[in-house]
Short mmCIF file of C-alpha atoms in Angstrom, two decimals:
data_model
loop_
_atom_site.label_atom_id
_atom_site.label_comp_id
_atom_site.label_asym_id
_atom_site.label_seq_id
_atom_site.Cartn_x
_atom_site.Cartn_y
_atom_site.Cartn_z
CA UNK A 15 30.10 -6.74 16.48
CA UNK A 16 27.23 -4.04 16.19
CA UNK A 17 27.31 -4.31 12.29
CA UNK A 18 26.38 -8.05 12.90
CA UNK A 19 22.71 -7.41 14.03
CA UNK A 20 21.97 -5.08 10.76
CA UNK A 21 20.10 -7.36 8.45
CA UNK A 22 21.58 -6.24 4.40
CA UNK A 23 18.97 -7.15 2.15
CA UNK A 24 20.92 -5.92 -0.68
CA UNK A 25 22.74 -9.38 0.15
CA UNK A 26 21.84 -12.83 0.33
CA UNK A 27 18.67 -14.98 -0.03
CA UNK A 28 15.31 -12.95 -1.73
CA UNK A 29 12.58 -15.11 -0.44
CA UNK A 30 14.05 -15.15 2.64
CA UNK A 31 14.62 -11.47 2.94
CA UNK A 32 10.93 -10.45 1.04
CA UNK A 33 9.43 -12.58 4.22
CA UNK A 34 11.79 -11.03 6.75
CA UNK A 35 10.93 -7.84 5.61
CA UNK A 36 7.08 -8.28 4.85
CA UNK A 37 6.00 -10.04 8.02
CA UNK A 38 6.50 -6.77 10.26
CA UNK A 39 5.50 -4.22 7.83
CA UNK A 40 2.05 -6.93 7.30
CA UNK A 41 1.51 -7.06 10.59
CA UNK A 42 1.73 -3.30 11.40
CA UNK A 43 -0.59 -2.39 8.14
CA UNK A 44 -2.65 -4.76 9.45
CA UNK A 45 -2.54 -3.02 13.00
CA UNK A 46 -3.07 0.31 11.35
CA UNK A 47 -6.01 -0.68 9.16
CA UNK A 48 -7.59 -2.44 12.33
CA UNK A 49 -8.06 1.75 13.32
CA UNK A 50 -11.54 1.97 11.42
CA UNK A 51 -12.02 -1.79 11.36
CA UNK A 52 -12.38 -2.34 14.92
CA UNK A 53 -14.47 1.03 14.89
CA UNK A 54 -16.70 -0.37 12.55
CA UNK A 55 -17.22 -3.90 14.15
CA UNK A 56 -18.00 -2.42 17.29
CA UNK A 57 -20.47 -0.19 15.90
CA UNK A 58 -22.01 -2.32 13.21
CA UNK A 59 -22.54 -5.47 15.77
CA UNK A 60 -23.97 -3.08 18.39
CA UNK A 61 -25.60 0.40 17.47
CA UNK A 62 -26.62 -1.23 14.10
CA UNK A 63 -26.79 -0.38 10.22
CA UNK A 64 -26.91 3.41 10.57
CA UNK A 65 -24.35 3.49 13.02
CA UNK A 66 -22.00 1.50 10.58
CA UNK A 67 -23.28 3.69 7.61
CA UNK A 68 -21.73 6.81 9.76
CA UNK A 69 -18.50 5.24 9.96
CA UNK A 70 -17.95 3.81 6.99
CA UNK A 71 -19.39 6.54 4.85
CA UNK A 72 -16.18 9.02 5.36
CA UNK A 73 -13.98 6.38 4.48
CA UNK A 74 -13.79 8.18 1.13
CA UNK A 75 -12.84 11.27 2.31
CA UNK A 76 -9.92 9.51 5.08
CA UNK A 77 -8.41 8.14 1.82
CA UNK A 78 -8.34 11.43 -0.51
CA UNK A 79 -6.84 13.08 2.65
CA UNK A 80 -4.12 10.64 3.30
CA UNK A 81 -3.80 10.42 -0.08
CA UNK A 82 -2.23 14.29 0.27
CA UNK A 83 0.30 13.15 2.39
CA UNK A 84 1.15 9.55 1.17
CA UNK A 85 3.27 11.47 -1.80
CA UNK A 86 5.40 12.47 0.72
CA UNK A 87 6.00 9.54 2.93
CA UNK A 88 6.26 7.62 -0.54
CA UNK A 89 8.94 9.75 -1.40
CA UNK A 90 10.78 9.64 2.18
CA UNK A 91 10.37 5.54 1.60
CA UNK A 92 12.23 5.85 -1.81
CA UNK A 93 14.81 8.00 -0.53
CA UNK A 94 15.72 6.73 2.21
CA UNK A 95 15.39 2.70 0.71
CA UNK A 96 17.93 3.95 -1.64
CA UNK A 97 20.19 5.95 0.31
CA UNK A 98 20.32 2.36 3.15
CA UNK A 99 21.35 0.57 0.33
CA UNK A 100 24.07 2.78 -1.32
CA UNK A 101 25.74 2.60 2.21
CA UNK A 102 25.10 6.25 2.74
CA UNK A 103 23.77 6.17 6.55
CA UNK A 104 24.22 10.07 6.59
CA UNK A 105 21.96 10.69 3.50
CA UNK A 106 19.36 8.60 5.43
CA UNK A 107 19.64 10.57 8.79
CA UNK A 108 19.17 13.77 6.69
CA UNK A 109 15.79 12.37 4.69
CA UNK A 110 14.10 11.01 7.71
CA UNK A 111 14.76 14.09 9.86
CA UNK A 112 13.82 16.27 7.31
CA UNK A 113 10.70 14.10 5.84
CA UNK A 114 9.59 13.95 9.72
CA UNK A 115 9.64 17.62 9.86
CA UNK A 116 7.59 18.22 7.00
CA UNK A 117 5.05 15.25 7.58
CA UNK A 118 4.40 16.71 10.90
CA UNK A 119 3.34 20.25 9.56
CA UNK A 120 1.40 19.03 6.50
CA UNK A 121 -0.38 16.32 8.48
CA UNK A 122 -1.15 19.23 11.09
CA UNK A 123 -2.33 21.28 8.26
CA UNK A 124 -3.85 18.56 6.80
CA UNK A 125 -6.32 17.47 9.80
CA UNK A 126 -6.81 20.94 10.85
CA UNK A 127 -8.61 21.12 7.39
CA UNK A 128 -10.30 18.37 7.64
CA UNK A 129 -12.16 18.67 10.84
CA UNK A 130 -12.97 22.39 9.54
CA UNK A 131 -14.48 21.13 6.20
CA UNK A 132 -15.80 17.47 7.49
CA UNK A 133 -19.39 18.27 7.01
CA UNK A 134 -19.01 19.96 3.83
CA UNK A 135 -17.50 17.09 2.37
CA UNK A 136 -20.03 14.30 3.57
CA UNK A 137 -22.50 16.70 1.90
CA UNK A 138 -20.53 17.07 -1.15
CA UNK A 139 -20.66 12.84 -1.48
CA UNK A 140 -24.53 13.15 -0.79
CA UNK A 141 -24.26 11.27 2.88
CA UNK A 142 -28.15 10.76 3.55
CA UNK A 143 -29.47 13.10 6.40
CA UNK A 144 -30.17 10.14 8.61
CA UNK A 145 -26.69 9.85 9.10
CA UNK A 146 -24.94 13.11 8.24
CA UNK A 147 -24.63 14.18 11.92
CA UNK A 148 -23.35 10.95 13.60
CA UNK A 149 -20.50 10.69 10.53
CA UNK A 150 -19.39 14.30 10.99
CA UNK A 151 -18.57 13.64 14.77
CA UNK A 152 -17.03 10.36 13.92
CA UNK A 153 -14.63 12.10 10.91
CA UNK A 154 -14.10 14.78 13.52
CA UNK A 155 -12.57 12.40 16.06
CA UNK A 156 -10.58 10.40 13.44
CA UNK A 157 -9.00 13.70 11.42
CA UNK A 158 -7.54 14.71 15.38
CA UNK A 159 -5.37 11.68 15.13
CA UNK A 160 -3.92 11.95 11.69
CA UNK A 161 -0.76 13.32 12.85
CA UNK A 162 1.08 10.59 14.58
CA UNK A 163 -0.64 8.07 11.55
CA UNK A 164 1.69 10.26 9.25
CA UNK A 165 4.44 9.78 11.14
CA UNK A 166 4.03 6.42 11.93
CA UNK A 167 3.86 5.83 7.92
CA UNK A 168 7.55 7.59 7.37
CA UNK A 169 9.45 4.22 7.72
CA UNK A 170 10.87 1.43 5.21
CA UNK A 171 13.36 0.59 3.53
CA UNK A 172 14.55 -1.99 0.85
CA UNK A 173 19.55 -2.60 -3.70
CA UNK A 174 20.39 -3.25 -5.52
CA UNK A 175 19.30 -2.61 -8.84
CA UNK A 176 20.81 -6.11 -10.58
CA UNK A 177 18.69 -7.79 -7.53
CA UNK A 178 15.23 -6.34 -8.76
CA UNK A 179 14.35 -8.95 -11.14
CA UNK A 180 14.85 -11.31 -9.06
CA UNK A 181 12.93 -9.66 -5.57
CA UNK A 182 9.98 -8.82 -8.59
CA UNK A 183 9.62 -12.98 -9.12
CA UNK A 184 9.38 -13.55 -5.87
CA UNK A 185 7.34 -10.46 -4.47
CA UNK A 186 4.35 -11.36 -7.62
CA UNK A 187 4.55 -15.46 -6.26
CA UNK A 188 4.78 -14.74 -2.36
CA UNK A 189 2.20 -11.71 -2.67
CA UNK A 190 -0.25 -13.51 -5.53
CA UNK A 191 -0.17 -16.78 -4.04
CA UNK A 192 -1.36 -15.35 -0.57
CA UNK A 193 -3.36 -13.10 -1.81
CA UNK A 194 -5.54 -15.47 -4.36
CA UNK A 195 -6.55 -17.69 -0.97
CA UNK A 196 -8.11 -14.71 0.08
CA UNK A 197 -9.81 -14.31 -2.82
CA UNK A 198 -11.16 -17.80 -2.53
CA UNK A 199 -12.32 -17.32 0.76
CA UNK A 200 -13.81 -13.95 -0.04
CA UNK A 201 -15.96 -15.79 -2.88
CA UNK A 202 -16.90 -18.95 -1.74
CA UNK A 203 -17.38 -17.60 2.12
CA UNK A 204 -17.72 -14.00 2.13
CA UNK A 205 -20.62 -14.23 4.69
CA UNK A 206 -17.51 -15.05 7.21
CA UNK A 207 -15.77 -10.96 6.35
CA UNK A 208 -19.14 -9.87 6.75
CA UNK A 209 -20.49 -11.11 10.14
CA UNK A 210 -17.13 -9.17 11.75
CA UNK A 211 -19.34 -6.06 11.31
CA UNK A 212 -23.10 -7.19 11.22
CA UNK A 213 -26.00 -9.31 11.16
CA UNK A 214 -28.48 -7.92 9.32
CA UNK A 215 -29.89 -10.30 6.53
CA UNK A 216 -30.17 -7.54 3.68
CA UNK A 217 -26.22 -6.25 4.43
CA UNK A 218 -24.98 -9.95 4.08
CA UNK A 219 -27.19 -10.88 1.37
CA UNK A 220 -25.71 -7.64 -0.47
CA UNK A 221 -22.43 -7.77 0.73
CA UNK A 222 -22.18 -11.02 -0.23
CA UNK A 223 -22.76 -10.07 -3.81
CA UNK A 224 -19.90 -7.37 -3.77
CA UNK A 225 -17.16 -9.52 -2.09
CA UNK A 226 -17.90 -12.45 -4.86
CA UNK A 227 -17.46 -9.94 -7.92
CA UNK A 228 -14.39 -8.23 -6.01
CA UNK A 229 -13.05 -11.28 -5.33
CA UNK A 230 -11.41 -11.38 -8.71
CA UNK A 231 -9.58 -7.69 -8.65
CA UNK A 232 -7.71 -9.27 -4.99
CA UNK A 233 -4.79 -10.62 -6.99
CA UNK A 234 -4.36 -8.29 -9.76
CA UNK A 235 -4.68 -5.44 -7.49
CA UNK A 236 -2.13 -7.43 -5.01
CA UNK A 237 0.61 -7.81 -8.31
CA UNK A 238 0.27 -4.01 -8.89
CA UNK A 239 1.14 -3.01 -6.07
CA UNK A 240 4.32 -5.17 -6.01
CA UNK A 241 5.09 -3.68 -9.40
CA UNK A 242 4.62 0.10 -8.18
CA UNK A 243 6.57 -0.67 -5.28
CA UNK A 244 9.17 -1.80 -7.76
CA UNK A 245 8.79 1.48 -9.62
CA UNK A 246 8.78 4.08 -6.54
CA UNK A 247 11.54 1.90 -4.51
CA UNK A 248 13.62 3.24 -8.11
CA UNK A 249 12.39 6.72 -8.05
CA UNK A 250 10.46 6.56 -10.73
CA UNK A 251 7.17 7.35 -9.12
CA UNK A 252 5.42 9.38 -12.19
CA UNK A 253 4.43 6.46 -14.04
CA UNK A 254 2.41 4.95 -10.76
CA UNK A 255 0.58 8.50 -11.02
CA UNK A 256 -0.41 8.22 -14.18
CA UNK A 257 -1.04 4.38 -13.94
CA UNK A 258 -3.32 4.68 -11.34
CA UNK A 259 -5.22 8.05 -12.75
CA UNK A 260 -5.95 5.52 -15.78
CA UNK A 261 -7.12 2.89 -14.19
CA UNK A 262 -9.29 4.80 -11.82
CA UNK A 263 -10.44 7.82 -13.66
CA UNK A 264 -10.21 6.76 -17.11
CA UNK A 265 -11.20 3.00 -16.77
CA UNK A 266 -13.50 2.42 -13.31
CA UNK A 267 -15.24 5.28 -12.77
CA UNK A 268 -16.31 5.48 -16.46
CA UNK A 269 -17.42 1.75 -16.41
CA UNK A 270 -18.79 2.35 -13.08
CA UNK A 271 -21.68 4.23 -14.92
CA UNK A 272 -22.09 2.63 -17.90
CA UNK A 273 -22.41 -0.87 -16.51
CA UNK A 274 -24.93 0.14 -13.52
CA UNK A 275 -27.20 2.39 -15.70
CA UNK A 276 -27.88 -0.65 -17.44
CA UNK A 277 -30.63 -2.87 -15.96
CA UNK A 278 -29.05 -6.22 -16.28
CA UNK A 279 -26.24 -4.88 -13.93
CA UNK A 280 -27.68 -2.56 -11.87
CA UNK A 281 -25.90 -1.72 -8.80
CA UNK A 282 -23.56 -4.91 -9.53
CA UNK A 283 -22.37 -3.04 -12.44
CA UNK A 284 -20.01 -1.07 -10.24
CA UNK A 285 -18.34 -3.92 -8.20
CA UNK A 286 -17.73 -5.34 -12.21
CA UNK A 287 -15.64 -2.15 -12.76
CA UNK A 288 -13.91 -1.91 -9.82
CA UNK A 289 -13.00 -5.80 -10.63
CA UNK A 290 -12.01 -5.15 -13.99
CA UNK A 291 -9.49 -1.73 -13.50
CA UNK A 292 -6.66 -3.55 -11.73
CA UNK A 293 -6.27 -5.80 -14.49
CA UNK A 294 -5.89 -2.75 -17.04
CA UNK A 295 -3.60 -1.20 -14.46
CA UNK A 296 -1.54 -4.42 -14.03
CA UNK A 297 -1.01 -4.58 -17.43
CA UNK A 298 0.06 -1.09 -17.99
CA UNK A 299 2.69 -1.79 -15.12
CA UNK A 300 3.89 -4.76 -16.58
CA UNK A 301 4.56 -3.16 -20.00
CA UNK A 302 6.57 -0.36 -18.27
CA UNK A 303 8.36 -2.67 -16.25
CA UNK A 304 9.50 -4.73 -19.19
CA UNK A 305 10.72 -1.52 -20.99
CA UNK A 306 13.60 -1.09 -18.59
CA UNK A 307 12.94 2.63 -18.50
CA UNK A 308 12.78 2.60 -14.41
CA UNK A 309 16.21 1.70 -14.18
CA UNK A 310 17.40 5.48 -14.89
CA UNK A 311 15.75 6.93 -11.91
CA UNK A 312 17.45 5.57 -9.36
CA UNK A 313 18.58 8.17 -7.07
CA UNK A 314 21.72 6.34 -5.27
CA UNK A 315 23.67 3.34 -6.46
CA UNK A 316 25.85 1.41 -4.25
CA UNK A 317 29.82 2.09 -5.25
CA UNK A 318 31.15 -1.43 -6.31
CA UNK A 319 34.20 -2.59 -3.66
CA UNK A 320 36.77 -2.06 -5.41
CA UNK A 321 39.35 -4.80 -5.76
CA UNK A 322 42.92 -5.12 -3.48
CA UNK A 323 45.55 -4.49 -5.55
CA UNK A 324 47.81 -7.61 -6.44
CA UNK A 325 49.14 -9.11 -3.64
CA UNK A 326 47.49 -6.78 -1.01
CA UNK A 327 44.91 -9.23 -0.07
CA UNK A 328 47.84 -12.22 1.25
CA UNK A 329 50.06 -9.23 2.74
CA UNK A 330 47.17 -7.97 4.96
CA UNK A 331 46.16 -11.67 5.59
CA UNK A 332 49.79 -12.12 6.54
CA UNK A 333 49.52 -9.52 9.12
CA UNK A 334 45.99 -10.35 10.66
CA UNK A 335 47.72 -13.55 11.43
CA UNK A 336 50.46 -12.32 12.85
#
């Protein structure tokens, strides 16, 4: 009877199961991500543009930070995704536990260092004086917290590898289709993101600008992470590394600079190159994908049943009904 309530997504319908699955782990992302959102509606609609400068000018450094740590909660996620499907429960008591363990020490570690070197690194990303002080006390309050945000990050799970093909179809339609009206809002309406966090003419005006150029990265940047999902879920997480090192360091932040040292682009030159690297990164997914090469990483594979021996299946039905 217990086995009843577990949900096996290794089995059944994939559209079903992708929206089973995805509505919860949207709506806590979304949750999550509301953390420096709400912060910075508050503070943009009340204490005004320098207020909302200080807290959105360490969202850099949050990132790189949790960026340290996401390796390892990736690698719990892949782990343990696997192990749930291979029907090895006590391979997935033994990651979690042990993932848990380590998260909590490395996201102690982790924060400690970051409140220690907060100011530092606002200098080091040339945060203007104005602001410096009231984003080093904001950092400092957000870096205390990073613990349990690690640990709350340590869950998921989702095989079978001859059902990846078909969960890939339906994670690029159900992801890309959502994710394009978005997009359509975001450039035909972005004034209705914007007035969440402010009012001022110039910061809509602007802002405006940047959503309508970004508008068109949305679904190519939604399809690659479905395909490095795809990719880690397998165990094959050096490719995303490398994937996303190229499309960052080797296509945006090059074409970041050339575009806005030029005077027809200006400042709009680097919303054009953060537009154009998920479409180089997409591509370079899609071309791994197709190779096949992920398919030797996994870490656990599901036994086949094996098949009753001749006649064994109507003997035990024979004794079930008697």
């Amino acid at each position: 009877m217990e086995n009843q309530r577990i949900r096996d997504f290794t089995e059944g319908n994939i559209p079903r199961h992708l929206m089973v699955f995805a509505l919860p782990m949207l709506l806590g992302n979304l949750l999550q991500a509301l953390y420096n959102t709400v912060d910075s509606i508050w503070v943009g609609r009340f204490l005004g543009p320098d207020a909302l400068a200080a807290v959105s000018v360490g969202f850099p450094i949050i990132f790189a930070l949790v960026a340290l740590i996401m390796g390892v909660t990736m690698a719990t996620t892949v782990l343990v995704s696997q192990y749930f499907g291979a029907h090895q429960p006590d391979q997935v008591v033994r990651t979690v536990n042990n993932s848990l363990l380590l998260l909590a020490v490395l996201g102690a570690a982790v924060s400690a260092a970051g409140i220690v070197l907060r100011r530092p690194l606002l200098a080091l990303i040339n945060t203007p004086p104005e602001i410096i002080d009231a984003a080093t006390a904001y950092l400092g309050i957000f870096m205390s917290g990073l613990v349990p945000m690690f640990l709350y990050n340590a869950a998921g799970a989702v095989r079978r590898i001859d059902r990846v093909h078909e969960t890939v179809k339906w994670a690029v339609l159900l992801s890309g289709g959502i994710t394009l009206m978005v997009s359509l809002l975001a450039f035909f309406r972005p004034d209705l993101f914007i007035l969440l966090f402010t009012r001022d003419q110039a910061v809509l005006l602007e802002g405006g600008r940047c959503l309508r150029h970004l508008a068109f990265a949305y679904v190519p940047l939604a399809l690659m992470f479905a395909m490095a999902g795809v990719l880690r879920g397998a165990g094959d997480t050096i490719p995303p590394m490398f994937i996303t090192l190229v499309s960052l360091w080797v296509v945006r932040v090059p074409l970041a600079s050339y575009l806005s040292s030029l005077p027809a682009f200006g400042v709009a030159g680097v919303w054009t190159a953060i537009a154009v690297s998920p479409y180089v990164g997409l591509t370079l997914y899609f071309l791994y994908y197709q190779s096949g090469r992920w398919q030797a990483k996994v870490v656990a594979r599901r036994e086949p049943e094996a098949e009753p021996p001749s006649g064994l299946g109507s003997r035990v039905e024979c004794v079930e009904r008697a």
